[in-house]
PDB file of C-alpha atoms in Angstrom:
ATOM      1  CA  UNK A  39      29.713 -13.185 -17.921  1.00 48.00           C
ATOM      2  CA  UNK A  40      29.289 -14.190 -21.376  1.00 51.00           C
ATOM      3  CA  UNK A  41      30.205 -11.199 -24.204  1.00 53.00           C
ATOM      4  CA  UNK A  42      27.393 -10.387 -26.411  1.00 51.00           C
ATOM      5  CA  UNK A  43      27.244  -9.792 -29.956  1.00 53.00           C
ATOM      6  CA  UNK A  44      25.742  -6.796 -31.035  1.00 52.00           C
ATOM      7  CA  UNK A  45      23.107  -7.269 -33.863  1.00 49.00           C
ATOM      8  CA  UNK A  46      22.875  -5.134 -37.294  1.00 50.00           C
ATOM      9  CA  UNK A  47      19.914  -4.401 -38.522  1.00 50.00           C
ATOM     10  CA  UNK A  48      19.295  -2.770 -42.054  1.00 50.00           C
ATOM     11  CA  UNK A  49      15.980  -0.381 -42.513  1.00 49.00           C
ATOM     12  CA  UNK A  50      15.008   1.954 -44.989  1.00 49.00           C
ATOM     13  CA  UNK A  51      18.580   2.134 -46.013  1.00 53.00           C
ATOM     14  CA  UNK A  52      20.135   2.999 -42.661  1.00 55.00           C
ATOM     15  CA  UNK A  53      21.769   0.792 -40.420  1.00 53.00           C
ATOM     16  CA  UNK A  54      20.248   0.082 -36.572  1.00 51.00           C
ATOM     17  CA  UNK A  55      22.667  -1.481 -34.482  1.00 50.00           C
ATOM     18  CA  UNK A  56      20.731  -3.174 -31.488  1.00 48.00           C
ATOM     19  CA  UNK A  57      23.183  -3.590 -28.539  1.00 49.00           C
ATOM     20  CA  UNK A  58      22.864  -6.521 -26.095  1.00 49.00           C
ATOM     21  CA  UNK A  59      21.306  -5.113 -22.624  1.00 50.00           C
ATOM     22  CA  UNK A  60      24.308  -5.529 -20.463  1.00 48.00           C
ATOM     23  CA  UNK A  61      22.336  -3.919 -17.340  1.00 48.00           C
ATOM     24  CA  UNK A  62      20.361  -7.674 -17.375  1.00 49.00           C
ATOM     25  CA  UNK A  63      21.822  -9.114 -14.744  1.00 47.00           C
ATOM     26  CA  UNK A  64      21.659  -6.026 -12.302  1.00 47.00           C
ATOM     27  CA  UNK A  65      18.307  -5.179 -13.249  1.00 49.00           C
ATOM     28  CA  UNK A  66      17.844  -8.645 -11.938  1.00 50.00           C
ATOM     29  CA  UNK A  67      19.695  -8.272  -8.758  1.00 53.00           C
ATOM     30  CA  UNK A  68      17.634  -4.775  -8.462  1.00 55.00           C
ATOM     31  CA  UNK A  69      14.766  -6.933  -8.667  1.00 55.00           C
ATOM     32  CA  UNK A  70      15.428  -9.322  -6.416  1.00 56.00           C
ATOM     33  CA  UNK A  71      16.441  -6.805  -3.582  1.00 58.00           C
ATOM     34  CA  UNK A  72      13.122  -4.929  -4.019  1.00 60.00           C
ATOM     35  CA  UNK A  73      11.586  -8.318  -3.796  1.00 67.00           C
ATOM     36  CA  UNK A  74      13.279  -9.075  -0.274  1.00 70.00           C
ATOM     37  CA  UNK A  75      12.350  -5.298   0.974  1.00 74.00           C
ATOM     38  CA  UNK A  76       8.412  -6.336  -0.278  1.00 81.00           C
ATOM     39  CA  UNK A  77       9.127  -9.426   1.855  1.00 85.00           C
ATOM     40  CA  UNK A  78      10.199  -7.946   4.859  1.00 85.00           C
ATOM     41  CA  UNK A  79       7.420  -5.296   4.977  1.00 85.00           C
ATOM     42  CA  UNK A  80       4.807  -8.102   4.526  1.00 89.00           C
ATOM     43  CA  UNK A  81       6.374 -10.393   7.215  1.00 88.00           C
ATOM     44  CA  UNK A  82       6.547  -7.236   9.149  1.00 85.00           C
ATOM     45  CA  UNK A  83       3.232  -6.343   9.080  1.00 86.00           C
ATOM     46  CA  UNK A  84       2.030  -9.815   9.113  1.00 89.00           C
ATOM     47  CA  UNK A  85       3.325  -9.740  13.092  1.00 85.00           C
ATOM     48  CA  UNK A  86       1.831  -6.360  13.437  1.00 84.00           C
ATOM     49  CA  UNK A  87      -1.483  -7.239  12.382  1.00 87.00           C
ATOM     50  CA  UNK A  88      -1.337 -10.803  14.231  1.00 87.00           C
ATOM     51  CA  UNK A  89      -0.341  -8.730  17.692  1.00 81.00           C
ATOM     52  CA  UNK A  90      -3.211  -6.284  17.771  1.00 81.00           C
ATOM     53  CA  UNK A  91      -6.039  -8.555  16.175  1.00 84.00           C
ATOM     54  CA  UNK A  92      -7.835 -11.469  17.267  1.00 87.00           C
ATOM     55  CA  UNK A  93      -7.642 -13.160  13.564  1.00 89.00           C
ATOM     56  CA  UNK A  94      -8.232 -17.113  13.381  1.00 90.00           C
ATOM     57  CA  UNK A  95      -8.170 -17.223   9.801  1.00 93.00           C
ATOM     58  CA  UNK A  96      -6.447 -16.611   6.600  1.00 93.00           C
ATOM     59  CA  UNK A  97      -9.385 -15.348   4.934  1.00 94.00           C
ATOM     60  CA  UNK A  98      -9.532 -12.733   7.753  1.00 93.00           C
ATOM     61  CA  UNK A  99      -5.114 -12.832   7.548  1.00 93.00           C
ATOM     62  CA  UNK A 100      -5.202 -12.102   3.809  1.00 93.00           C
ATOM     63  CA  UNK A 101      -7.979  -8.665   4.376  1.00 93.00           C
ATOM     64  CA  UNK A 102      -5.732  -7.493   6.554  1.00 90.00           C
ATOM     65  CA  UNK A 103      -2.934  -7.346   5.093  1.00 90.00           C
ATOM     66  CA  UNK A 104      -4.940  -6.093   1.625  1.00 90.00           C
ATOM     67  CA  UNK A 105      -5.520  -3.398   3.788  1.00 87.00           C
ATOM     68  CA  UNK A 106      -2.143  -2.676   4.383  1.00 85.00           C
ATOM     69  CA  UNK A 107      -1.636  -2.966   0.814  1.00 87.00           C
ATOM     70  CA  UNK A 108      -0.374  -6.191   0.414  1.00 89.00           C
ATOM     71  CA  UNK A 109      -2.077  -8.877  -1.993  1.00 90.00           C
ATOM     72  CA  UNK A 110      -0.853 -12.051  -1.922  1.00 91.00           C
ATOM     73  CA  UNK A 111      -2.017 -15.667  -2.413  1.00 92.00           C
ATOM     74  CA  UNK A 112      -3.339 -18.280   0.870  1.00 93.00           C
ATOM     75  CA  UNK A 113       0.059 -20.480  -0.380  1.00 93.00           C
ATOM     76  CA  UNK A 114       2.417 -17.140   0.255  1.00 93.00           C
ATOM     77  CA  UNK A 115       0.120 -15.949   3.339  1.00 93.00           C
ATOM     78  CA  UNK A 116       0.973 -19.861   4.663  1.00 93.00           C
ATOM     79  CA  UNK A 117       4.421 -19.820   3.903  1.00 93.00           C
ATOM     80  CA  UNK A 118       5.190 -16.628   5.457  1.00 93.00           C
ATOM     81  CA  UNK A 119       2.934 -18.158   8.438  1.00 92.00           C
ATOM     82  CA  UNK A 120       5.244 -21.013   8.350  1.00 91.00           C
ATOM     83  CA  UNK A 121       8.537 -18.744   8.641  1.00 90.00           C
ATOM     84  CA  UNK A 122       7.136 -16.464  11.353  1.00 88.00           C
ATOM     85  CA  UNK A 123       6.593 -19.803  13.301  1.00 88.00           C
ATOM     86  CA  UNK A 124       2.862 -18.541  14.014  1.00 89.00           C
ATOM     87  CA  UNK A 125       0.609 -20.515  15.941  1.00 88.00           C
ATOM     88  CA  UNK A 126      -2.988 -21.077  16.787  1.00 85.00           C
ATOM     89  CA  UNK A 127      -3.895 -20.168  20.341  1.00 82.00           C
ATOM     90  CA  UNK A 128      -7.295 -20.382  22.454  1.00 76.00           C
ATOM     91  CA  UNK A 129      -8.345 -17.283  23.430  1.00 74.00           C
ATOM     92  CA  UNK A 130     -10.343 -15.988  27.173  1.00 70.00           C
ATOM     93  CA  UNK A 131     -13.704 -16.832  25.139  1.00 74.00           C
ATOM     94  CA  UNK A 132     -12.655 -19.489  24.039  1.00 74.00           C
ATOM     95  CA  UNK A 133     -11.990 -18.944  20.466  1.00 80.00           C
ATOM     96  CA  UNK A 134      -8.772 -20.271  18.308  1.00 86.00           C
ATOM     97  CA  UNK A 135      -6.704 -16.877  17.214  1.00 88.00           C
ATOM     98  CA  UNK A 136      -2.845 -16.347  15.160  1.00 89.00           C
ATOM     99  CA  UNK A 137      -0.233 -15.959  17.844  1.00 87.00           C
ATOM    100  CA  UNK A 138       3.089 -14.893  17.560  1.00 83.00           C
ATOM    101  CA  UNK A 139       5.937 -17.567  19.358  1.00 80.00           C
ATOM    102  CA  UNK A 140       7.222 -13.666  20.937  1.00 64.00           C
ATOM    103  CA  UNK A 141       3.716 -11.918  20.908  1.00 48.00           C
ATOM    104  CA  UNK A 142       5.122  -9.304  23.158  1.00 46.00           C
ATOM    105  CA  UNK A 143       7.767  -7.472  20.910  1.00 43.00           C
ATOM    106  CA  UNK A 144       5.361  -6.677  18.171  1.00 42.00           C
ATOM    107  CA  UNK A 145       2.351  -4.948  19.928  1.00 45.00           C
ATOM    108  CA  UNK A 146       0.729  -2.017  17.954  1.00 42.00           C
ATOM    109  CA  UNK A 147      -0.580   0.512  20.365  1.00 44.00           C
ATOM    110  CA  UNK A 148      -2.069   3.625  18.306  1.00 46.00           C
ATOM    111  CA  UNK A 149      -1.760   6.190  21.506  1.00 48.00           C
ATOM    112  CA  UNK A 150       1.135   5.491  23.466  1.00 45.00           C
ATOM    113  CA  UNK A 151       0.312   4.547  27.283  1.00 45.00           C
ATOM    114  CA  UNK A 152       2.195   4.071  30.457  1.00 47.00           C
ATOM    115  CA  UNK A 153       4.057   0.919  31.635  1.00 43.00           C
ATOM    116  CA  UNK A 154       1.247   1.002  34.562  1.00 49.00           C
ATOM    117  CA  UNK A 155      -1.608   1.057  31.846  1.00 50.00           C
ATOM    118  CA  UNK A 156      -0.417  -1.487  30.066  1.00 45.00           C
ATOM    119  CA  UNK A 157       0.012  -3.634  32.754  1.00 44.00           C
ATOM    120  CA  UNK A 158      -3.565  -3.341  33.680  1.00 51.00           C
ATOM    121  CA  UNK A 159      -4.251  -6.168  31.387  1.00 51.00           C
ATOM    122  CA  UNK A 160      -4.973  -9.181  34.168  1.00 62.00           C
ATOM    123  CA  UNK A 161      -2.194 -11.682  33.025  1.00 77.00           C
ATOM    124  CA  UNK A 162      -1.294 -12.576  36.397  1.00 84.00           C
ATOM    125  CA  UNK A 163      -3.207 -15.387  38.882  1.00 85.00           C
ATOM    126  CA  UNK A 164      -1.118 -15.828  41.121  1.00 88.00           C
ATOM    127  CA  UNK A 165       1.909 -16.457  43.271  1.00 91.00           C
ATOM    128  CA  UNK A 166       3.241 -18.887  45.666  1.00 92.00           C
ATOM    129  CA  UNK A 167       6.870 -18.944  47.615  1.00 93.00           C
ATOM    130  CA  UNK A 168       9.047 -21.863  48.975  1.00 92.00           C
ATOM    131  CA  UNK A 169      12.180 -20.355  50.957  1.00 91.00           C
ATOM    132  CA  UNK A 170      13.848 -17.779  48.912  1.00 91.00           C
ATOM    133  CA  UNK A 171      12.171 -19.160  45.989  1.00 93.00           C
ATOM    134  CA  UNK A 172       8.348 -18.172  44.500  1.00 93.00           C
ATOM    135  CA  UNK A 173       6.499 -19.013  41.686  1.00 94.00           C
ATOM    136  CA  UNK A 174       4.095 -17.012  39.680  1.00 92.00           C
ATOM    137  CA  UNK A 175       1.427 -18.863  37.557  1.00 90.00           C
ATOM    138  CA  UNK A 176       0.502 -16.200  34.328  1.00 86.00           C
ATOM    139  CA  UNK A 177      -2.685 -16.922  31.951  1.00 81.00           C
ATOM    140  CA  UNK A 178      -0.686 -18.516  28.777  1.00 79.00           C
ATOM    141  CA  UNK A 179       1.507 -16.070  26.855  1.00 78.00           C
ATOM    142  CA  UNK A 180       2.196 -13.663  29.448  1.00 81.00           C
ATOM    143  CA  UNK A 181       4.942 -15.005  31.305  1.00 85.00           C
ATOM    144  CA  UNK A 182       7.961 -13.875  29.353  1.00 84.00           C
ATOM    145  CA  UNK A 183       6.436 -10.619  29.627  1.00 82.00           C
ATOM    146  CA  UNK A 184       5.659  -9.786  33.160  1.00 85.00           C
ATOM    147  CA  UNK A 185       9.400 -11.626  33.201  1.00 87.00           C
ATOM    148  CA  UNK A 186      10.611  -8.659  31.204  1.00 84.00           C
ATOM    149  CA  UNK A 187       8.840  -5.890  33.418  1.00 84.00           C
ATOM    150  CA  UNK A 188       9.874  -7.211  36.900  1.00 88.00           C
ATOM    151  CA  UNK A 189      13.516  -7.543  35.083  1.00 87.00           C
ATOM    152  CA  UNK A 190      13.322  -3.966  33.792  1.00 85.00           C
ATOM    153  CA  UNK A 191      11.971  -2.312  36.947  1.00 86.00           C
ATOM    154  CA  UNK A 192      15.136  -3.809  38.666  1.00 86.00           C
ATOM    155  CA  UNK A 193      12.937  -4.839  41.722  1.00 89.00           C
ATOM    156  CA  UNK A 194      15.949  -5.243  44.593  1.00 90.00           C
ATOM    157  CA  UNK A 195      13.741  -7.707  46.480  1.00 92.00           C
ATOM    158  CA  UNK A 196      14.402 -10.234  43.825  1.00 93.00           C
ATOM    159  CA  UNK A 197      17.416 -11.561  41.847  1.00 92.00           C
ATOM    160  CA  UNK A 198      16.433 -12.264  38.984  1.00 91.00           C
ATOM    161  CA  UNK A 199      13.558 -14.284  37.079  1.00 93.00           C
ATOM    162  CA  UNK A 200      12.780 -17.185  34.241  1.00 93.00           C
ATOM    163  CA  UNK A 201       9.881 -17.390  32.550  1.00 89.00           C
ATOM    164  CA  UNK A 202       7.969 -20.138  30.707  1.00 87.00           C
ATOM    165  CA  UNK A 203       4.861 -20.369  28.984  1.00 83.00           C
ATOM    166  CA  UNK A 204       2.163 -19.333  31.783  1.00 87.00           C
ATOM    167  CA  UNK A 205       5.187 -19.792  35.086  1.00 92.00           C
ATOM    168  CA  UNK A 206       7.747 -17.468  36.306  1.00 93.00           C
ATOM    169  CA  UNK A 207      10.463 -19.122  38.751  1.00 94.00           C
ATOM    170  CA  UNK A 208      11.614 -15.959  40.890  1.00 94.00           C
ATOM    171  CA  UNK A 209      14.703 -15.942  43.178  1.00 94.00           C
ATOM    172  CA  UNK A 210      14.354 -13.501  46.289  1.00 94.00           C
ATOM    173  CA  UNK A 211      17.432 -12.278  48.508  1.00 93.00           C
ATOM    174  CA  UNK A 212      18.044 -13.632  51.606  1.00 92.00           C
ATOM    175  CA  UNK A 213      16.264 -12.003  54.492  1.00 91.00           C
ATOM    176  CA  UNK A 214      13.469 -10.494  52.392  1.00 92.00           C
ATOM    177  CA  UNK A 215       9.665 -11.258  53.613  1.00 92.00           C
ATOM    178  CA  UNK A 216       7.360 -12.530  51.234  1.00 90.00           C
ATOM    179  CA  UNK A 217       4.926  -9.273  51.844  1.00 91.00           C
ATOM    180  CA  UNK A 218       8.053  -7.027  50.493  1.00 91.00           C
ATOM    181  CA  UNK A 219       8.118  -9.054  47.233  1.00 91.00           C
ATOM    182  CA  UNK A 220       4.458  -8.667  46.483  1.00 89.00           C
ATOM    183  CA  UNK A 221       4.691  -5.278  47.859  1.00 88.00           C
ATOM    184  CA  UNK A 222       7.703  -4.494  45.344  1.00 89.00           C
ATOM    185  CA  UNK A 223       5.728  -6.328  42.622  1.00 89.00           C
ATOM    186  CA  UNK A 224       2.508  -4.541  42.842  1.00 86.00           C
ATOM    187  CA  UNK A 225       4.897  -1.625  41.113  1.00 81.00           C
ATOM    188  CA  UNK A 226       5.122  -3.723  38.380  1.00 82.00           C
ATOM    189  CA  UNK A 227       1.902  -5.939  38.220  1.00 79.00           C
ATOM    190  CA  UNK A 228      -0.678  -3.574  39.542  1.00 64.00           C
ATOM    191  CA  UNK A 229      -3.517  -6.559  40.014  1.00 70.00           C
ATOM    192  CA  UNK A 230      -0.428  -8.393  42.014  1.00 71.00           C
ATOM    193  CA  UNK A 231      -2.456 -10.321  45.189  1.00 67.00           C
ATOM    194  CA  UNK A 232      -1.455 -13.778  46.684  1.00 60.00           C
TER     195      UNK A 232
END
């Protein structure tokens, strides 16, 4: 860091001296860590709003987030689109909505329901077995989560799962019947049927 002169001024007889600001560069550092906490509450509540809201534009992007608070500009909104790795999806109906590449870790749920409530949402299709092997075919974007729940229930029927896209490959212990894994499963996936 450079030393600074300090500058004397005369005025109306009396001498001003005018020190350099030395508290430049750390106001700038200040600056730049609020700027990366603004950041990181936009981003955040970019995936909020994009997880609870059928949005497919950035008209619709940028009034939600105004009414978070935010104001920002369509080249921001699209690089902070770009960073979240957010995607365009086709919705039930048919229509083109934001999507998150992890939708289900940022869900906002205003009343807090049970694992069996939120399951009622009809992600599953169905499910089909080969051996000690089955396969269960999910609407796109709900694999990884009915994954997660069969994981998390620790289902002893089955030994573990991997999910895709819309597929989950599940591997069943020897000597269990088909009819106990759906059984077990309908604990987890209440609309479970084969």
């Amino acid at each position: 860091m450079q030393k600074r002169k300090e500058k004397v001024w005369l005025y109306a007889g009396k001498c001003i001296i005018l020190q350099p600001n030395l508290n430049k560069y750390s106001k700038q550092q200040d600056k730049g860590k609020v700027s990366m906490k603004i950041k990181k509450d936009r981003l955040e509540a970019l995936r909020m709003i994009i997880s609870s809201r059928e949005l497919g534009s950035q008209d619709e992007l940028l009034e939600a987030l105004k009414g978070e608070g935010f104001q920002l500009t369509q080249a921001t909104l699209s690089r902070d689109l770009k960073q979240l790795k957010v995607a365009k999806a086709a919705t039930m109906r048919g229509n083109y909505v934001y999507v998150l590449p992890n939708d289900t870790m940022y869900k906002r749920v205003a009343t807090p329901r049970s694992l069996h409530e939120m399951m009622q949402v009809p992600g599953f299709l169905s499910i089909h077995f080969s051996g000690n092997m089955g396969v269960i075919k999910t609407r796109p974007g709900y694999a990884s989560s009915i994954a997660y729940n069969i994981d998390n229930n620790h289902i002893n029927e089955i030994l573990g799962t991997i999910a895709g896209d819309d597929t989950i490959f599940i591997v069943i212990k020897q000597g269990v019947t088909k009819e106990e894994v759906i059984d077990a499963l309908r604990e987890v996936v209440p609309n479970m049927r084969q």
